[in-house]
Tab-separated table of C-alpha atoms in Angstrom:
chain	number	residue	atom	x	y	z
A	35	UNK	CA	-16.673	-22.158	-22.957
A	36	UNK	CA	-16.545	-18.397	-24.334
A	37	UNK	CA	-16.669	-15.673	-21.271
A	38	UNK	CA	-19.915	-13.779	-21.791
A	39	UNK	CA	-18.862	-10.251	-23.670
A	40	UNK	CA	-20.158	-7.334	-21.529
A	41	UNK	CA	-19.734	-3.630	-23.153
A	42	UNK	CA	-18.824	-1.053	-20.668
A	43	UNK	CA	-19.908	2.746	-21.598
A	44	UNK	CA	-18.430	5.312	-19.949
A	45	UNK	CA	-18.129	9.234	-21.120
A	46	UNK	CA	-15.683	12.221	-19.333
A	47	UNK	CA	-11.902	12.716	-18.529
A	48	UNK	CA	-10.005	10.671	-16.391
A	49	UNK	CA	-9.309	12.060	-13.348
A	50	UNK	CA	-12.862	14.112	-13.497
A	51	UNK	CA	-14.972	11.439	-13.487
A	52	UNK	CA	-16.297	9.332	-10.687
A	53	UNK	CA	-18.278	6.760	-12.875
A	54	UNK	CA	-14.896	6.731	-15.339
A	55	UNK	CA	-13.068	5.791	-12.373
A	56	UNK	CA	-15.292	2.877	-11.458
A	57	UNK	CA	-14.847	1.744	-15.187
A	58	UNK	CA	-10.969	1.611	-14.944
A	59	UNK	CA	-11.182	-0.470	-11.930
A	60	UNK	CA	-13.812	-2.567	-13.470
A	61	UNK	CA	-11.747	-3.741	-16.396
A	62	UNK	CA	-8.671	-3.623	-14.318
A	63	UNK	CA	-10.444	-6.390	-11.996
A	64	UNK	CA	-10.220	-10.313	-11.675
A	65	UNK	CA	-13.903	-9.651	-13.092
A	66	UNK	CA	-12.093	-9.650	-16.442
A	67	UNK	CA	-11.311	-13.205	-16.652
A	68	UNK	CA	-14.767	-13.763	-15.812
A	69	UNK	CA	-15.994	-11.230	-18.860
A	70	UNK	CA	-14.728	-10.140	-22.381
A	71	UNK	CA	-15.094	-6.450	-22.001
A	72	UNK	CA	-15.616	-3.987	-24.413
A	73	UNK	CA	-15.236	-0.427	-23.877
A	74	UNK	CA	-17.945	2.003	-25.595
A	75	UNK	CA	-16.779	6.095	-24.570
A	76	UNK	CA	-17.042	9.275	-25.563
A	77	UNK	CA	-14.537	11.960	-24.514
A	78	UNK	CA	-17.014	14.758	-24.857
A	79	UNK	CA	-20.602	15.429	-23.873
A	80	UNK	CA	-23.484	15.973	-26.425
A	81	UNK	CA	-25.034	19.377	-26.709
A	82	UNK	CA	-27.606	17.459	-28.821
A	83	UNK	CA	-28.444	14.026	-30.659
A	84	UNK	CA	-25.129	12.863	-32.221
A	85	UNK	CA	-25.816	11.090	-35.033
A	86	UNK	CA	-21.653	9.893	-35.986
A	87	UNK	CA	-21.788	8.934	-32.389
A	88	UNK	CA	-24.562	6.839	-32.676
A	89	UNK	CA	-23.256	5.303	-35.922
A	90	UNK	CA	-20.152	4.640	-34.368
A	91	UNK	CA	-21.279	2.808	-31.371
A	92	UNK	CA	-24.200	0.987	-33.549
A	93	UNK	CA	-21.289	-0.541	-35.463
A	94	UNK	CA	-19.414	-1.496	-32.591
A	95	UNK	CA	-22.472	-2.871	-30.929
A	96	UNK	CA	-23.515	-4.881	-34.200
A	97	UNK	CA	-19.600	-6.106	-34.323
A	98	UNK	CA	-19.064	-7.610	-31.113
A	99	UNK	CA	-22.632	-8.217	-30.295
A	100	UNK	CA	-22.796	-8.867	-26.584
A	101	UNK	CA	-24.261	-10.591	-23.805
A	102	UNK	CA	-24.942	-7.190	-22.023
A	103	UNK	CA	-24.256	-3.251	-22.551
A	104	UNK	CA	-23.689	-1.624	-19.253
A	105	UNK	CA	-24.755	2.241	-19.699
A	106	UNK	CA	-23.696	4.623	-17.173
A	107	UNK	CA	-25.591	7.343	-16.286
A	108	UNK	CA	-28.545	9.418	-17.632
A	109	UNK	CA	-28.432	13.018	-19.212
A	110	UNK	CA	-27.833	12.783	-22.753
A	111	UNK	CA	-24.466	10.849	-22.716
A	112	UNK	CA	-26.809	7.710	-21.264
A	113	UNK	CA	-29.518	8.484	-23.708
A	114	UNK	CA	-26.616	7.817	-26.338
A	115	UNK	CA	-25.422	5.030	-25.057
A	116	UNK	CA	-28.956	2.887	-24.489
A	117	UNK	CA	-30.435	4.201	-28.112
A	118	UNK	CA	-27.057	2.975	-30.080
A	119	UNK	CA	-27.548	-0.395	-28.040
A	120	UNK	CA	-31.547	-0.348	-29.435
A	121	UNK	CA	-30.719	0.585	-32.655
A	122	UNK	CA	-28.136	-2.282	-32.625
A	123	UNK	CA	-30.583	-4.848	-31.682
A	124	UNK	CA	-29.157	-5.616	-28.063
A	125	UNK	CA	-31.689	-7.058	-25.467
A	126	UNK	CA	-30.214	-6.602	-22.354
A	127	UNK	CA	-29.303	-3.194	-21.400
A	128	UNK	CA	-28.182	-2.454	-17.817
A	129	UNK	CA	-28.711	1.762	-16.892
A	130	UNK	CA	-27.209	2.379	-13.639
A	131	UNK	CA	-27.859	5.793	-12.058
A	132	UNK	CA	-25.237	8.024	-10.892
A	133	UNK	CA	-27.013	11.565	-10.852
A	134	UNK	CA	-29.709	13.180	-12.914
A	135	UNK	CA	-29.878	16.539	-14.400
A	136	UNK	CA	-33.132	17.744	-12.113
A	137	UNK	CA	-31.458	17.895	-9.643
A	138	UNK	CA	-29.053	20.391	-10.754
A	139	UNK	CA	-29.129	24.206	-9.062
A	140	UNK	CA	-27.530	25.925	-11.990
A	141	UNK	CA	-28.299	23.781	-15.004
A	142	UNK	CA	-28.083	26.624	-18.076
A	143	UNK	CA	-30.295	26.651	-20.488
A	144	UNK	CA	-34.088	25.725	-19.037
A	145	UNK	CA	-35.034	24.663	-22.420
A	146	UNK	CA	-32.170	22.004	-22.676
A	147	UNK	CA	-33.198	21.247	-18.704
A	148	UNK	CA	-36.952	20.424	-19.580
A	149	UNK	CA	-35.843	18.290	-22.470
A	150	UNK	CA	-33.370	16.347	-20.347
A	151	UNK	CA	-35.994	16.053	-17.370
A	152	UNK	CA	-39.159	15.173	-19.722
A	153	UNK	CA	-37.229	13.817	-22.894
A	154	UNK	CA	-33.970	11.874	-22.632
A	155	UNK	CA	-33.774	10.704	-19.136
A	156	UNK	CA	-37.442	9.023	-19.293
A	157	UNK	CA	-36.504	7.555	-22.390
A	158	UNK	CA	-33.035	6.556	-21.147
A	159	UNK	CA	-35.102	4.208	-18.257
A	160	UNK	CA	-37.710	3.040	-20.904
A	161	UNK	CA	-35.224	1.547	-23.500
A	162	UNK	CA	-33.185	-0.293	-20.994
A	163	UNK	CA	-34.152	-3.744	-19.492
A	164	UNK	CA	-32.970	-3.359	-16.211
A	165	UNK	CA	-31.878	-0.479	-14.368
A	166	UNK	CA	-29.767	-0.227	-10.695
A	167	UNK	CA	-28.757	2.350	-8.507
A	168	UNK	CA	-25.272	3.350	-6.559
A	169	UNK	CA	-26.728	3.863	-3.374
A	170	UNK	CA	-30.167	3.589	-1.022
A	171	UNK	CA	-31.474	7.194	-1.719
A	172	UNK	CA	-31.446	6.927	-5.305
A	173	UNK	CA	-33.495	3.498	-5.414
A	174	UNK	CA	-36.135	5.413	-3.702
A	175	UNK	CA	-36.595	8.389	-6.244
A	176	UNK	CA	-39.956	8.836	-7.772
A	177	UNK	CA	-38.852	8.864	-11.141
A	178	UNK	CA	-37.621	5.486	-10.450
A	179	UNK	CA	-40.336	4.547	-8.578
A	180	UNK	CA	-42.300	2.419	-11.699
A	181	UNK	CA	-39.685	0.336	-12.685
A	182	UNK	CA	-40.951	-2.807	-11.269
A	183	UNK	CA	-39.121	-6.007	-12.214
A	184	UNK	CA	-36.670	-4.394	-14.138
A	185	UNK	CA	-35.246	-2.626	-11.096
A	186	UNK	CA	-31.813	-4.763	-10.050
A	187	UNK	CA	-31.013	-3.138	-6.482
A	188	UNK	CA	-28.094	-0.991	-5.363
A	189	UNK	CA	-24.694	-1.865	-6.306
A	190	UNK	CA	-22.604	0.283	-4.706
A	191	UNK	CA	-19.341	2.382	-5.980
A	192	UNK	CA	-16.287	0.924	-4.242
A	193	UNK	CA	-12.948	1.904	-3.802
A	194	UNK	CA	-9.470	0.361	-3.068
A	195	UNK	CA	-8.412	0.255	0.198
A	196	UNK	CA	-4.684	1.264	0.333
A	197	UNK	CA	-2.512	-1.089	2.862
A	198	UNK	CA	-0.489	2.112	3.615
A	199	UNK	CA	-2.558	5.625	2.826
A	200	UNK	CA	0.263	7.685	4.405
A	201	UNK	CA	2.815	6.225	2.502
A	202	UNK	CA	4.091	9.371	0.583
A	203	UNK	CA	2.684	11.821	3.086
A	204	UNK	CA	6.126	13.809	3.836
A	205	UNK	CA	6.733	13.788	0.023
A	206	UNK	CA	3.636	14.962	-1.097
A	207	UNK	CA	3.759	17.621	1.949
A	208	UNK	CA	6.669	18.686	1.110
A	209	UNK	CA	6.486	19.041	-2.731
A	210	UNK	CA	2.913	21.413	-1.562
A	211	UNK	CA	4.948	23.253	0.872
A	212	UNK	CA	3.286	22.253	3.514
A	213	UNK	CA	4.707	22.226	7.432
A	214	UNK	CA	4.364	19.070	9.746
A	215	UNK	CA	2.486	21.185	11.910
A	216	UNK	CA	0.432	22.939	8.577
A	217	UNK	CA	-3.278	21.053	8.845
A	218	UNK	CA	-4.523	20.509	5.367
A	219	UNK	CA	-8.229	20.139	4.149
A	220	UNK	CA	-8.771	18.627	1.288
A	221	UNK	CA	-11.774	18.873	-1.377
A	222	UNK	CA	-11.914	16.588	-4.732
A	223	UNK	CA	-14.470	17.389	-6.726
A	224	UNK	CA	-15.558	18.772	-10.598
A	225	UNK	CA	-14.980	23.214	-10.052
A	226	UNK	CA	-19.021	23.673	-9.771
A	227	UNK	CA	-21.241	25.577	-7.939
A	228	UNK	CA	-23.057	22.459	-7.684
A	229	UNK	CA	-20.478	20.947	-5.346
A	230	UNK	CA	-21.201	23.489	-2.657
A	231	UNK	CA	-17.661	25.679	-3.228
A	232	UNK	CA	-19.569	28.966	-2.522
A	233	UNK	CA	-20.811	27.762	0.901
A	234	UNK	CA	-17.566	26.807	1.775
A	235	UNK	CA	-15.582	29.492	0.947
A	236	UNK	CA	-17.995	31.209	2.940
A	237	UNK	CA	-17.416	28.371	6.177
A	238	UNK	CA	-13.687	29.527	5.643
A	239	UNK	CA	-14.127	33.107	6.740
A	240	UNK	CA	-16.083	32.086	9.529
A	241	UNK	CA	-13.843	29.839	11.096
A	242	UNK	CA	-12.736	30.586	14.401
A	243	UNK	CA	-8.947	31.492	14.877
A	244	UNK	CA	-7.304	28.240	15.781
A	245	UNK	CA	-6.484	27.737	19.540
A	246	UNK	CA	-3.514	25.192	18.606
A	247	UNK	CA	-0.639	26.954	20.202
A	248	UNK	CA	2.871	26.270	19.597
A	249	UNK	CA	5.476	27.159	22.091
A	250	UNK	CA	8.129	30.094	20.276
A	251	UNK	CA	6.281	29.212	16.745
A	252	UNK	CA	3.797	30.809	14.873
A	253	UNK	CA	0.313	29.070	14.439
A	254	UNK	CA	-0.381	26.260	12.164
A	255	UNK	CA	-1.626	27.117	8.990
A	256	UNK	CA	-4.680	26.224	7.645
A	257	UNK	CA	-4.626	25.146	4.400
A	258	UNK	CA	-7.392	24.094	1.656
A	259	UNK	CA	-6.498	22.085	-1.383
A	260	UNK	CA	-8.809	21.602	-4.431
A	261	UNK	CA	-8.179	18.654	-6.580
A	262	UNK	CA	-10.708	19.151	-9.734
A	263	UNK	CA	-11.327	21.776	-12.522
A	264	UNK	CA	-14.628	22.548	-14.130
A	265	UNK	CA	-17.345	24.887	-15.943
A	266	UNK	CA	-17.320	27.404	-13.208
A	267	UNK	CA	-13.372	26.933	-11.795
A	268	UNK	CA	-12.697	31.127	-12.317
A	269	UNK	CA	-15.439	31.856	-10.318
A	270	UNK	CA	-14.689	29.348	-7.651
A	271	UNK	CA	-11.499	30.615	-7.387
A	272	UNK	CA	-12.447	34.232	-7.119
A	273	UNK	CA	-15.123	33.032	-4.081
A	274	UNK	CA	-11.633	31.613	-2.494
A	275	UNK	CA	-9.394	34.268	-3.034
A	276	UNK	CA	-10.687	35.720	-0.202
A	277	UNK	CA	-11.148	33.039	2.731
A	278	UNK	CA	-9.692	34.619	5.785
A	279	UNK	CA	-7.018	32.782	7.198
A	280	UNK	CA	-7.048	29.683	5.120
A	281	UNK	CA	-4.439	29.553	2.290
A	282	UNK	CA	-6.322	28.190	-0.126
A	283	UNK	CA	-4.358	25.578	-3.727
A	284	UNK	CA	-6.548	25.221	-6.623
A	285	UNK	CA	-4.162	22.005	-8.007
A	286	UNK	CA	-6.604	21.306	-11.528
A	287	UNK	CA	-7.073	18.011	-12.147
A	288	UNK	CA	-4.752	15.517	-10.743
A	289	UNK	CA	-3.868	11.609	-11.268
A	290	UNK	CA	-2.330	11.406	-8.018
A	291	UNK	CA	-5.477	11.998	-6.041
A	292	UNK	CA	-4.424	9.436	-3.754
A	293	UNK	CA	-1.257	10.747	-2.877
A	294	UNK	CA	-3.084	14.111	-2.127
A	295	UNK	CA	-5.152	12.562	-0.107
A	296	UNK	CA	-2.943	10.715	1.722
A	297	UNK	CA	-1.172	14.050	2.624
A	298	UNK	CA	-4.693	15.659	3.624
A	299	UNK	CA	-5.590	15.847	7.424
A	300	UNK	CA	-9.569	16.664	6.189
A	301	UNK	CA	-11.900	15.875	3.716
A	302	UNK	CA	-14.819	18.658	3.125
A	303	UNK	CA	-17.427	17.770	0.696
A	304	UNK	CA	-20.397	20.612	1.024
A	305	UNK	CA	-22.003	19.630	-2.280
A	306	UNK	CA	-25.454	20.375	-2.947
A	307	UNK	CA	-26.760	17.103	-3.840
A	308	UNK	CA	-25.182	13.672	-4.606
A	309	UNK	CA	-25.738	10.059	-4.980
A	310	UNK	CA	-22.809	8.563	-3.928
A	311	UNK	CA	-19.442	9.599	-4.744
A	312	UNK	CA	-16.356	7.890	-5.676
A	313	UNK	CA	-13.905	10.822	-3.907
A	314	UNK	CA	-15.894	10.700	-0.502
A	315	UNK	CA	-15.325	6.749	-0.320
A	316	UNK	CA	-11.685	7.375	-1.231
A	317	UNK	CA	-11.121	9.863	1.426
A	318	UNK	CA	-12.391	7.605	3.860
A	319	UNK	CA	-10.161	4.798	2.858
A	320	UNK	CA	-7.427	6.630	3.037
A	321	UNK	CA	-8.242	7.615	7.039
A	322	UNK	CA	-9.160	10.911	6.533
A	323	UNK	CA	-12.089	12.413	8.760
A	324	UNK	CA	-15.511	14.153	6.236
A	325	UNK	CA	-17.216	16.832	6.899
A	326	UNK	CA	-19.733	16.359	4.346
A	327	UNK	CA	-23.793	18.256	3.726
A	328	UNK	CA	-26.547	15.743	4.497
A	329	UNK	CA	-27.747	14.874	1.301
A	330	UNK	CA	-28.132	11.873	-0.533
A	331	UNK	CA	-25.784	8.755	-0.621
A	332	UNK	CA	-23.600	10.535	1.810
A	333	UNK	CA	-26.113	10.469	4.787
A	334	UNK	CA	-25.938	6.645	4.569
A	335	UNK	CA	-21.509	6.488	4.099
A	336	UNK	CA	-21.543	8.726	7.003
A	337	UNK	CA	-24.556	7.161	9.249
A	338	UNK	CA	-22.093	4.497	11.050
A	339	UNK	CA	-18.893	7.080	11.082
A	340	UNK	CA	-16.062	8.880	9.978
A	341	UNK	CA	-17.575	12.104	10.104
A	342	UNK	CA	-20.099	14.988	10.580
A	343	UNK	CA	-23.000	15.518	8.262
A	344	UNK	CA	-24.451	19.211	8.452
A	345	UNK	CA	-27.227	20.652	6.029
A	346	UNK	CA	-26.575	21.500	2.624
A	347	UNK	CA	-25.914	25.599	2.296
A	348	UNK	CA	-25.199	26.540	5.428
A	349	UNK	CA	-21.940	28.165	6.117
A	350	UNK	CA	-22.023	28.473	9.550
A	351	UNK	CA	-23.081	24.787	10.395
A	352	UNK	CA	-20.113	24.158	7.653
A	353	UNK	CA	-17.641	26.094	10.083
A	354	UNK	CA	-18.869	24.553	13.413
A	355	UNK	CA	-18.623	21.023	11.934
A	356	UNK	CA	-14.394	22.290	10.657
A	357	UNK	CA	-13.616	23.517	13.550
A	358	UNK	CA	-13.327	21.506	16.372
A	359	UNK	CA	-11.504	18.846	14.036
A	360	UNK	CA	-9.146	21.197	12.846
A	361	UNK	CA	-7.985	21.701	16.638
A	362	UNK	CA	-7.708	18.089	17.450
A	363	UNK	CA	-5.367	15.513	15.545
A	364	UNK	CA	-6.767	12.823	18.043
A	365	UNK	CA	-10.079	13.617	17.180
A	366	UNK	CA	-9.072	13.720	13.236
A	367	UNK	CA	-7.219	10.219	13.661
A	368	UNK	CA	-10.241	9.010	15.640
A	369	UNK	CA	-12.880	9.639	13.255
A	370	UNK	CA	-10.691	8.718	10.340
A	371	UNK	CA	-10.602	5.096	11.453
A	372	UNK	CA	-13.857	5.086	12.200
A	373	UNK	CA	-14.475	6.247	8.463
A	374	UNK	CA	-11.787	3.817	6.943
A	375	UNK	CA	-13.346	0.330	8.962
A	376	UNK	CA	-16.882	1.585	7.085
A	377	UNK	CA	-15.447	1.723	3.839
A	378	UNK	CA	-13.592	-2.036	4.131
A	379	UNK	CA	-16.647	-3.131	5.288
A	380	UNK	CA	-19.540	-1.837	3.022
A	381	UNK	CA	-17.727	0.106	0.112
A	382	UNK	CA	-14.508	-1.593	-0.842
A	383	UNK	CA	-13.589	-1.997	-4.098
A	384	UNK	CA	-14.568	-6.433	-3.305
A	385	UNK	CA	-17.597	-5.418	-2.489
A	386	UNK	CA	-18.079	-3.369	-5.767
A	387	UNK	CA	-17.421	-6.295	-7.316
A	388	UNK	CA	-18.965	-9.008	-6.138
A	389	UNK	CA	-22.552	-7.112	-6.435
A	390	UNK	CA	-21.794	-6.038	-9.962
A	391	UNK	CA	-20.920	-9.794	-10.694
A	392	UNK	CA	-24.450	-11.285	-9.079
A	393	UNK	CA	-26.273	-8.367	-11.446
A	394	UNK	CA	-24.332	-9.511	-14.532
A	395	UNK	CA	-25.027	-13.220	-13.657
A	396	UNK	CA	-28.837	-12.260	-12.998
A	397	UNK	CA	-29.281	-10.547	-16.504
A	398	UNK	CA	-27.460	-12.485	-18.564
A	399	UNK	CA	-29.034	-15.447	-17.629
A	400	UNK	CA	-32.520	-14.243	-18.873
């Protein structure tokens, strides 16, 4: 019996995109033995309607005649994926919601934001035969309220749980010039103001001096590692240029993020809005304690332990949550172990693949 054909839609650049990482993990998983996966990927975003891209995708879809098209995301990229599937006559189209432009604080041109919020995103949802979300928070959003039977539920992001998360710690820290006693915070995200980098810069300047003292040696350094790139890189770099006693390293897009997480001591995630971050889950899977803003899926991930939640946009609260973890290695270890357990139980790769398989089977049988 032939395997069902499932088209996997994605957009973006490797190393800088959570949904794209999820697609890669699905393609490399045991689900590839159950389904015949076909990629439908675009490397760059669309400024407007991309007719050549639509024609390319329609030809592909008519050629492979998929049993299901899985489109990840809304905004302009998701709109193109769903429209191509409809034009090609595909009957089963699953859209998973990973975010929405309506949450952006600095969305660029107002007219484009209105076009996406009131045009492209609602059209994407209307054209989908089925809709899912990656977290409970997104499932409760007002703009998804009228989906009815088309809503298939929550399909949480999932990440691998490394057996030895600190295996390369000494090597990577040496490459970064970190001493054994240095305390390394890490942030992994696109470099946009939406991820709270302005708040983080203010919080680092407000950190009290370290209470950790080493006999006959200088105090241990506090270092912030930033992995990622994005449209606000220059501004973020300027904001982080003066952070008091904290040394900042902007590392750019990295394909070795797991090694960087294993080399760090604390994950900081001051984002102003979020659905369910793969970077957050990966940090917890590596046993890193987390300090994150209390928005979106962050709240449901950390409600069972693994970190501290602070109000979004509050640098005093962020500094207050970071300070005790920076000074207490035993507490970092304890909180990090709780977080690793949370991921193992609720956000592992196996959990995600199981949820995805059940949804695929349910849709394909209709």
